[in-house]
Short mmCIF file of C-alpha atoms and ligand atoms in Angstrom, two decimals:
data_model
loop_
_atom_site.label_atom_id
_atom_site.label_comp_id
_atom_site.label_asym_id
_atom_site.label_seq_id
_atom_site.Cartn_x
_atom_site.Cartn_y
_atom_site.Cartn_z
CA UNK A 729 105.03 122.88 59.74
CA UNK A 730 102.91 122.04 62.97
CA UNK A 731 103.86 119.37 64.89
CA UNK A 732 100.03 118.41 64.93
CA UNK A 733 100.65 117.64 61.06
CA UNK A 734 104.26 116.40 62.18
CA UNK A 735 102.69 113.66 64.40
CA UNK A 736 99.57 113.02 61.99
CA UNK A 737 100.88 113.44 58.28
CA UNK A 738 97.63 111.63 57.07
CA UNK A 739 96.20 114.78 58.24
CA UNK A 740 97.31 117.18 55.96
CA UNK A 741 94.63 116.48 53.77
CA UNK A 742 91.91 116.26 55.91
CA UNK A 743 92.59 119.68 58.18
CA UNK A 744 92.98 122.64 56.50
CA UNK A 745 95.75 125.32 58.00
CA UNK A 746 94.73 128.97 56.97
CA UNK A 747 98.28 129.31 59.35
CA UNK A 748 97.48 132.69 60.43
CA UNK A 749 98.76 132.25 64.18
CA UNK A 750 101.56 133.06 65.28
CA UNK A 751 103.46 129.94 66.32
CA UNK A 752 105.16 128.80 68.70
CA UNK A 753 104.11 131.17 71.32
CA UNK A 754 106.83 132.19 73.84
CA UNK A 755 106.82 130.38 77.23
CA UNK A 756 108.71 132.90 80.14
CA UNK A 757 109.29 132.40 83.54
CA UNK A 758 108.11 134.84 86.21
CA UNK A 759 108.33 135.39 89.63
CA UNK A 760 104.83 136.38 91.66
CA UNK A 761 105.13 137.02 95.20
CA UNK A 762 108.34 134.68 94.97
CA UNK A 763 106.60 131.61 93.76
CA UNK A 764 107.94 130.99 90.26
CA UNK A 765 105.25 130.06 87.53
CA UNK A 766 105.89 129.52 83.75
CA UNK A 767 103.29 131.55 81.64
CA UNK A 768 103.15 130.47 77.98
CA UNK A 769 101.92 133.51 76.09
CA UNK A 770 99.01 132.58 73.99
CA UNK A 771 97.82 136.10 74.83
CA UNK A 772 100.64 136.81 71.49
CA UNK A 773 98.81 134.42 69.09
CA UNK A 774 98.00 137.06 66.76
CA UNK A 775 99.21 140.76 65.89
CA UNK A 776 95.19 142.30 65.38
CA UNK A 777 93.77 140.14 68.18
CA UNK A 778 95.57 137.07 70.03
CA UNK A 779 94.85 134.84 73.01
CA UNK A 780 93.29 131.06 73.02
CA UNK A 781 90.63 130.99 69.89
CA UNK A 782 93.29 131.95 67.00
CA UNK A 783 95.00 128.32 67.50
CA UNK A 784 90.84 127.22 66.86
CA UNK A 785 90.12 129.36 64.28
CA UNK A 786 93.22 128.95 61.89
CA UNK A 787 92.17 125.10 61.73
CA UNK A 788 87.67 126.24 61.75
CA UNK A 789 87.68 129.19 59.12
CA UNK A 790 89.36 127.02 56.34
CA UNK A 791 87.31 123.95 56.93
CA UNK A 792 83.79 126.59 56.98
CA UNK A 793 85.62 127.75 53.34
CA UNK A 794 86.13 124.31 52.29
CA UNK A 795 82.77 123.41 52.80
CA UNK A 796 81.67 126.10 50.40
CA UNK A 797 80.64 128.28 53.51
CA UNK A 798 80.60 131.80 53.17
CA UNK A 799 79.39 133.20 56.55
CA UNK A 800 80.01 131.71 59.95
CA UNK A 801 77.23 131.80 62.75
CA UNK A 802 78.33 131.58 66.28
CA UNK A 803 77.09 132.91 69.72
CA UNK A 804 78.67 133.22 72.63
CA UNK A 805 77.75 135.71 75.82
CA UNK A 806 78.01 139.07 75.06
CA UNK A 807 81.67 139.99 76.09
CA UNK A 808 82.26 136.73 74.21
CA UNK A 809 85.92 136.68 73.32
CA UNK A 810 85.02 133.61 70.87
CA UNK A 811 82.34 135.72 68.35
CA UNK A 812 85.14 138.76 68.72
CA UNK A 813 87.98 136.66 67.48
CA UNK A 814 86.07 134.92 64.91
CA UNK A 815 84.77 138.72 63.52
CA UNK A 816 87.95 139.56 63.23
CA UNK A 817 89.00 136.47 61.62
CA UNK A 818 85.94 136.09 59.40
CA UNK A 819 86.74 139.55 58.28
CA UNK A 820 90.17 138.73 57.14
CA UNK A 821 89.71 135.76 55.29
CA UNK A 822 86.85 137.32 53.16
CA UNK A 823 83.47 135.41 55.47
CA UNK A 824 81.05 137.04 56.77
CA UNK A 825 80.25 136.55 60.42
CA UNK A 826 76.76 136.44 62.65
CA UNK A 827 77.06 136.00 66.71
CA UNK A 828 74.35 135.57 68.53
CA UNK A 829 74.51 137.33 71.83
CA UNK A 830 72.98 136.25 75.36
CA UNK A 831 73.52 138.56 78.41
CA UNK A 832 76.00 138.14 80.76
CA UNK A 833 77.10 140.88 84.09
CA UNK A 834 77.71 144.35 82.00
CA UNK A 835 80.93 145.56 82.80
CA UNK A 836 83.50 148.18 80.39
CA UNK A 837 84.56 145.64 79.18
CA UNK A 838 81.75 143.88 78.19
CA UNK A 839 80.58 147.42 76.61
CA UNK A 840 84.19 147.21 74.50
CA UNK A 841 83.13 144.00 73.02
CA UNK A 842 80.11 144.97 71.82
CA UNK A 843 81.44 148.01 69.85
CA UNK A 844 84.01 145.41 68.73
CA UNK A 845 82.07 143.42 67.34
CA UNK A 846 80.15 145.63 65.59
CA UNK A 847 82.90 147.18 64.33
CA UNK A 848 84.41 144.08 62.84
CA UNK A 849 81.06 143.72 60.95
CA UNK A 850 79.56 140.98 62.71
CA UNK A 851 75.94 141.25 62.34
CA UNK A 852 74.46 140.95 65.57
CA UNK A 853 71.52 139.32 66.91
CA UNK A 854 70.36 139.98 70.76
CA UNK A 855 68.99 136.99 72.06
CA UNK A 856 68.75 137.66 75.71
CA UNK A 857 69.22 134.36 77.73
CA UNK A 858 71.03 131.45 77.09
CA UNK A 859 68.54 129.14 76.33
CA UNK A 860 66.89 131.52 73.91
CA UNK A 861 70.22 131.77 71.84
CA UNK A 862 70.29 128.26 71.82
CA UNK A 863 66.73 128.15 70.34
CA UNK A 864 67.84 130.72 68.06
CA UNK A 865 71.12 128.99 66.96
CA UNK A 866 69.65 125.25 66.27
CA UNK A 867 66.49 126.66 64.76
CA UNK A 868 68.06 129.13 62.89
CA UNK A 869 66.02 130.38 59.63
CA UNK A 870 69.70 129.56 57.20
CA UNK A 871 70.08 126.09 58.96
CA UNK A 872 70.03 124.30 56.07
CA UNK A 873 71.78 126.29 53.70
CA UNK A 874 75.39 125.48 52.87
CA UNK A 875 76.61 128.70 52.73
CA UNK A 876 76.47 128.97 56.41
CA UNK A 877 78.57 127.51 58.48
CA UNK A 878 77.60 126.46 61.97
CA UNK A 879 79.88 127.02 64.80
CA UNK A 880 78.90 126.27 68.45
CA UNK A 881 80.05 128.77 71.06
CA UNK A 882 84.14 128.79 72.11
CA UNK A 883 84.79 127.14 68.83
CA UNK A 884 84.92 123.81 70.42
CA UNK A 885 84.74 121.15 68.20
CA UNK A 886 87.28 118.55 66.85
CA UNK A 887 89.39 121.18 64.88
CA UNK A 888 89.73 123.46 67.90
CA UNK A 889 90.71 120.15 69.97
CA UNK A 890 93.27 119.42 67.51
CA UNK A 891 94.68 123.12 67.48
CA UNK A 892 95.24 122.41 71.74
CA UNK A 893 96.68 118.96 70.46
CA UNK A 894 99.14 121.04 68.34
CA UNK A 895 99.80 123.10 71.50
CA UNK A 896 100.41 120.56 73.65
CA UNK A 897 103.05 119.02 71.08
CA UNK A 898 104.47 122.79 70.21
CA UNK A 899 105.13 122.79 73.93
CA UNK A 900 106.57 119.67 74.14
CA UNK A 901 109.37 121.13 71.28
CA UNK A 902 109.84 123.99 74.04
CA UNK A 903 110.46 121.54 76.43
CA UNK A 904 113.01 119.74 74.26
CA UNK A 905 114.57 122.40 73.29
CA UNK A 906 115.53 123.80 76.66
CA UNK A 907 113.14 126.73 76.62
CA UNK A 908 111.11 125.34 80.02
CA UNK A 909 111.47 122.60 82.61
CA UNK A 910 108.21 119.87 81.65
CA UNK A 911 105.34 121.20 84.08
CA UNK A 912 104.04 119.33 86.63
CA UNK A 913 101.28 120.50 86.00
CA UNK A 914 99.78 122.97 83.94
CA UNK A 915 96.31 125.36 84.43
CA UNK A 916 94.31 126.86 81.83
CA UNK A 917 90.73 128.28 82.08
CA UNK A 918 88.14 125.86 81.07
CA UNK A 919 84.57 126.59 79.34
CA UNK A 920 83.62 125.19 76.28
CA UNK A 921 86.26 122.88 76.79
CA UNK A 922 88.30 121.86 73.62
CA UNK A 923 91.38 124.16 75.36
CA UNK A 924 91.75 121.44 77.99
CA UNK A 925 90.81 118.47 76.11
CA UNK A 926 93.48 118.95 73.66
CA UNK A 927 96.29 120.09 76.32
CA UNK A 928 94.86 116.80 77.92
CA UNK A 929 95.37 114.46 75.04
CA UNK A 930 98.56 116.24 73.65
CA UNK A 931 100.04 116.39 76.89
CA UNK A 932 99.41 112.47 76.84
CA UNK A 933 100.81 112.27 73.02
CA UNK A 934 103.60 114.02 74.10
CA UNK A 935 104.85 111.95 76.88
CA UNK A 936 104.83 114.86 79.27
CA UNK A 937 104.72 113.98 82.94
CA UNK A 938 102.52 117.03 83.43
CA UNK A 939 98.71 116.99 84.68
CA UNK A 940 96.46 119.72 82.81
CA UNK A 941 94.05 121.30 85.19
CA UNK A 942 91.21 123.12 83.76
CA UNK A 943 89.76 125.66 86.11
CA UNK A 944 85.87 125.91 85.16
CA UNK A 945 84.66 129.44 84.93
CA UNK A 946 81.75 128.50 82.94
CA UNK A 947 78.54 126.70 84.11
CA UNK A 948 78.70 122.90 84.97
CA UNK A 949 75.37 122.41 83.12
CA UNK A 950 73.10 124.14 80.63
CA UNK A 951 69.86 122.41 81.87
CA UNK A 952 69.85 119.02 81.81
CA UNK A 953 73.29 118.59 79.80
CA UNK A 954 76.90 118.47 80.92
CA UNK A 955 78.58 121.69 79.44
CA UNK A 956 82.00 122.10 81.53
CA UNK A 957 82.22 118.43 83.66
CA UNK A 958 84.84 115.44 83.55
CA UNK A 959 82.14 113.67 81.49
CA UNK A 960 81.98 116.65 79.04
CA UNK A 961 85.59 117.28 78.27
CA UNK A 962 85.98 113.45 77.83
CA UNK A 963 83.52 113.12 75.17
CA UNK A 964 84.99 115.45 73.57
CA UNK A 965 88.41 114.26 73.71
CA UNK A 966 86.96 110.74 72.90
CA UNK A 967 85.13 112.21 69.89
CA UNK A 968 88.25 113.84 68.63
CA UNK A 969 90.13 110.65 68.99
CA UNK A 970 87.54 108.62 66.79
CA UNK A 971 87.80 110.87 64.10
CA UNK A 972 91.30 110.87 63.99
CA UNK A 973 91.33 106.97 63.87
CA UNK A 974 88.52 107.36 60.65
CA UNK A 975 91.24 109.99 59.16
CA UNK A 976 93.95 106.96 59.41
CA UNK A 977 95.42 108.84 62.06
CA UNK A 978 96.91 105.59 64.79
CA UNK A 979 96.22 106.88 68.13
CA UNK A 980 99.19 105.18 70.28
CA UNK A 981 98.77 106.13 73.95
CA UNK A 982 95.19 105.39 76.17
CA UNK A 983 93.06 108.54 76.51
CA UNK A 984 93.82 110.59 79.97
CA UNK A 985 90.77 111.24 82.30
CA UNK A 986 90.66 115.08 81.97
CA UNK A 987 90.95 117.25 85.12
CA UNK A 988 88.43 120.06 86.12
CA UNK A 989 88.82 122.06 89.06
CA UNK A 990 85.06 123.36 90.31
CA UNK A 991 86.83 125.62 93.17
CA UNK A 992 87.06 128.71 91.33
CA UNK A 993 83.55 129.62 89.62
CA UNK A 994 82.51 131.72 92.70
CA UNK A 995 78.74 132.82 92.01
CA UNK A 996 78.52 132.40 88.19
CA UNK A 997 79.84 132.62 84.59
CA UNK A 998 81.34 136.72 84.57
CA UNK A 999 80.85 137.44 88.44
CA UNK A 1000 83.82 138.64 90.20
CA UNK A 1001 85.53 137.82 93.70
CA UNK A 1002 88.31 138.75 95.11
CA UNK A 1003 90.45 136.29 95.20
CA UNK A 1004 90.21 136.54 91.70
CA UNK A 1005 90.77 140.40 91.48
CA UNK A 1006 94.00 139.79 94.00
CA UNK A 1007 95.16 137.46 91.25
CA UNK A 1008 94.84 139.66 88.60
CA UNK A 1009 96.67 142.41 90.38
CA UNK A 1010 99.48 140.53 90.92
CA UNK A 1011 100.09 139.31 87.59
CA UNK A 1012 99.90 142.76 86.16
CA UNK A 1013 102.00 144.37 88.53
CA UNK A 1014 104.49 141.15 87.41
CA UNK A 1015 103.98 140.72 84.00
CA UNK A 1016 102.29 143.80 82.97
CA UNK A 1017 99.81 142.14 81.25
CA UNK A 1018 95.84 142.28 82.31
CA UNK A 1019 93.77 139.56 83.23
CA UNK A 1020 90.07 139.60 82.47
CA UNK A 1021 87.31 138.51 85.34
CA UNK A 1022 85.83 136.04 83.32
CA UNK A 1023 88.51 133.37 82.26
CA UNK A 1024 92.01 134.25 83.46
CA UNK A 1025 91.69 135.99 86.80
CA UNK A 1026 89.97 133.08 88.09
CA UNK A 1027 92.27 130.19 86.81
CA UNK A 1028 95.55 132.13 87.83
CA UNK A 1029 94.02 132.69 91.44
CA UNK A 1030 94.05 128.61 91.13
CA UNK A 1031 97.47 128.83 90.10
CA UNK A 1032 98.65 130.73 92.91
CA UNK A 1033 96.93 128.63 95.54
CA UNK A 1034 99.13 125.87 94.23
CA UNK A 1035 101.30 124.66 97.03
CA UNK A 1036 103.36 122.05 94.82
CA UNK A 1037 107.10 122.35 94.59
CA UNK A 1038 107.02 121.27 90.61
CA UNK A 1039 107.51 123.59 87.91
CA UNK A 1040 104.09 125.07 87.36
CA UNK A 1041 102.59 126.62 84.01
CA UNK A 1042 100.02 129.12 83.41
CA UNK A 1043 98.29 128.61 80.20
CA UNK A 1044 97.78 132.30 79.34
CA UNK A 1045 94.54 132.67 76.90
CA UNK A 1046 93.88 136.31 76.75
CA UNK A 1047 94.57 138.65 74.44
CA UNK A 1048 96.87 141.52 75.11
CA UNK A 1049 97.06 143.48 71.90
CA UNK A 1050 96.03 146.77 71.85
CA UNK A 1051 91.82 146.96 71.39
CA UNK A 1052 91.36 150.57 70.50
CA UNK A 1053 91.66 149.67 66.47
CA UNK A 1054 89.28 147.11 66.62
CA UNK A 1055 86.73 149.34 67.85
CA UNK A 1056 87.61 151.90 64.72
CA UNK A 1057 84.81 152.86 62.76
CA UNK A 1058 82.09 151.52 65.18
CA UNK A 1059 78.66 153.07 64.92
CA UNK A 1060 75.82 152.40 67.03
CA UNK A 1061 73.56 152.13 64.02
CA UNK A 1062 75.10 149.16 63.55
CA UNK A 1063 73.71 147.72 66.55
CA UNK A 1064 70.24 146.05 67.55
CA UNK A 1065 68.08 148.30 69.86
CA UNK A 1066 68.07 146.38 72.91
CA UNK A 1067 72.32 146.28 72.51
CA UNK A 1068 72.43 150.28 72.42
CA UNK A 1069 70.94 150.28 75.60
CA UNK A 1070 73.49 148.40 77.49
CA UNK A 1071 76.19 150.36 76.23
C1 PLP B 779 90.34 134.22 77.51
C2 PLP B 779 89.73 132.87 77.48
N1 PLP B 779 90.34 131.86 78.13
C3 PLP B 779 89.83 130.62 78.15
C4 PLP B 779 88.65 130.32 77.51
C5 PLP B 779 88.10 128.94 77.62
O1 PLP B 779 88.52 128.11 76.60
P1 PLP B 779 87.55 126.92 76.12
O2 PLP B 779 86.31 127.58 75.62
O3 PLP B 779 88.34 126.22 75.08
O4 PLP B 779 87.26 126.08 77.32
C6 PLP B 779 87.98 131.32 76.80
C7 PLP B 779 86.70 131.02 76.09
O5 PLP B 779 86.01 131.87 75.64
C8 PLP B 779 88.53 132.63 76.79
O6 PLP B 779 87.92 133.64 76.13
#
């Protein structure tokens, strides 16, 4: 059983667990450069596709079903590891899936994703900037209907909070258990935010003496509205809270102020520097494991600027399965117009 439900039995009827990740992930120790970091290895949530959004989605999918959903909307940029893992996910559980893509740097990898997608049979809709998507996802033609579910980008909403509460908790087991010293503090990449706000409050539940740092990689602000900010991730977290307390649930400790770390965004959401790249380097010559420009490079170069002598973790989000299958059977037909051409 999760410890989430563990904590919270009054839960188990309220959340539903489609309990496709892979749980507990592993949590090594590593030595980069001589400076030894902890890495816990949510890059092996899932055999098909694992990293950060599989601890979300396992807790999302069955609530969309639940709800007497049968196809999940979503958008995300277009390398959006959110929309890939909830194709994939979708597809297994029997929903269909629609992401609605805005542009974002085109790298290879950003190229991958879009076949990926495609080939996981998300239907696709090019939307071009951000603030069109967002037109296009609020004002969206099946809003009302209840057969489609609405997901906001990252899957961050309560559910994916409480899957990083259940992480938080599954690492305090580790902890118990021998498997790792408690962190002093602990980095993970922060965006849409419900990663760190659940670390935040777990870590809190928990009883861990360890601070959670998100390092923002996203924007600060989508217009006029806080997207990756202290005040941001604290709604959220407060929001999650609430609705625990209307489930029954008694929250016993006072909600954390979350910590985000602006140093690391260099010149936008996707852009490279290299620091970053440096970062990335190192870990795969250590690990052998790759880290992605977006997210990871840029929180582990935080990590390794770390000059504390505590045990530090490295929240690893990013999946590391193999890709090639998920891009089996992709055909460009299957694309929009204006996608072909980036590819
Ligand atoms: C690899 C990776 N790490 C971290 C994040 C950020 O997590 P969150 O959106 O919960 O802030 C994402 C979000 O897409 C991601 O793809």
């Amino acid at each position: 059983m999760r410890p989430l439900f563990q904590s919270f039995p009054e839960l188990e009827s309220a959340v539903a667990n489609a309990g496709f990740a892979h749980l507990p992930t592993p949590v090594e120790l590593h030595s980069f450069s001589g400076k030894a970091i902890y890495v816990k290895r949510d890059d092996l949530t899932h055999s098909s596709y694992g990293g950060n959004k599989v601890r979300k989605l396992e807790l999302i999918l069955p609530q969309a079903q639940r709800a007497g959903a049968r196809r999940v909307v979503t958008f995300g940029a277009t390398g959006t590891h959110h929309g890939l893992a909830t194709a994939v996910f979708c597809r297994q559980i029997g929903l269909q899936c629609e992401v609605l893509l805005f542009d974002q740097p085109v790298t290879e990898a950003v190229q991958d994703n879009i076949r990926m997608l495609a080939a996981q049979g998300a239907e696709l809709k090019h939307c071009g900037s951000l603030a069109n998507t967002l037109r296009r996802f609020y004002l969206h033609p099946g809003r009302l209907q209840r057969r489609n579910y609405f997901l906001f980008a990252g899957g961050s909403n309560v559910l994916g909070v409480l899957a990083f509460i259940n992480a938080a908790l599954e690492l305090k087991q580790q902890v118990d258990a021998g498997a790792c010293e408690p962190p002093e503090r602990i980095y993970c990449p922060a965006s849409s935010n419900a990663t760190l706000a659940g670390l935040t409050l777990g870590i809190a539940l928990a009883g861990l003496p360890t601070q959670v740092i998100g390092v923002r990689v996203g924007p600060a602000k989508v217009g006029p509205f806080d997207s990756c900010t202290v005040k941001s991730v604290r709604a959220l977290m407060q929001k999650t809270v609430r609705w625990l307390q209307r489930q029954g649930a008694e929250w016993t400790v006072p909600v954390p102020s979350p910590h985000v770390s602006d140093d690391w965004y260099g010149d936008g959401y996707g852009h490279q520097y290299a620091a970053a790249e440096a970062a990335a380097e190192l870990f795969s010559e250590t690990t052998e494991l790759p880290l992605d420009p977006t997210y990871t490079a840029k929180c582990f170069a935080a990590v390794l600027a770390d000059r504390s002598d505590g045990p530090i973790m490295y929240w690893h989000t990013l999946n590391s399965m193999p890709l090639a299958p998920l891009a089996e059977g992709f055909n460009s037909q299957q694309l929009p117009d204006s996608l072909i051409d980036t590819l």
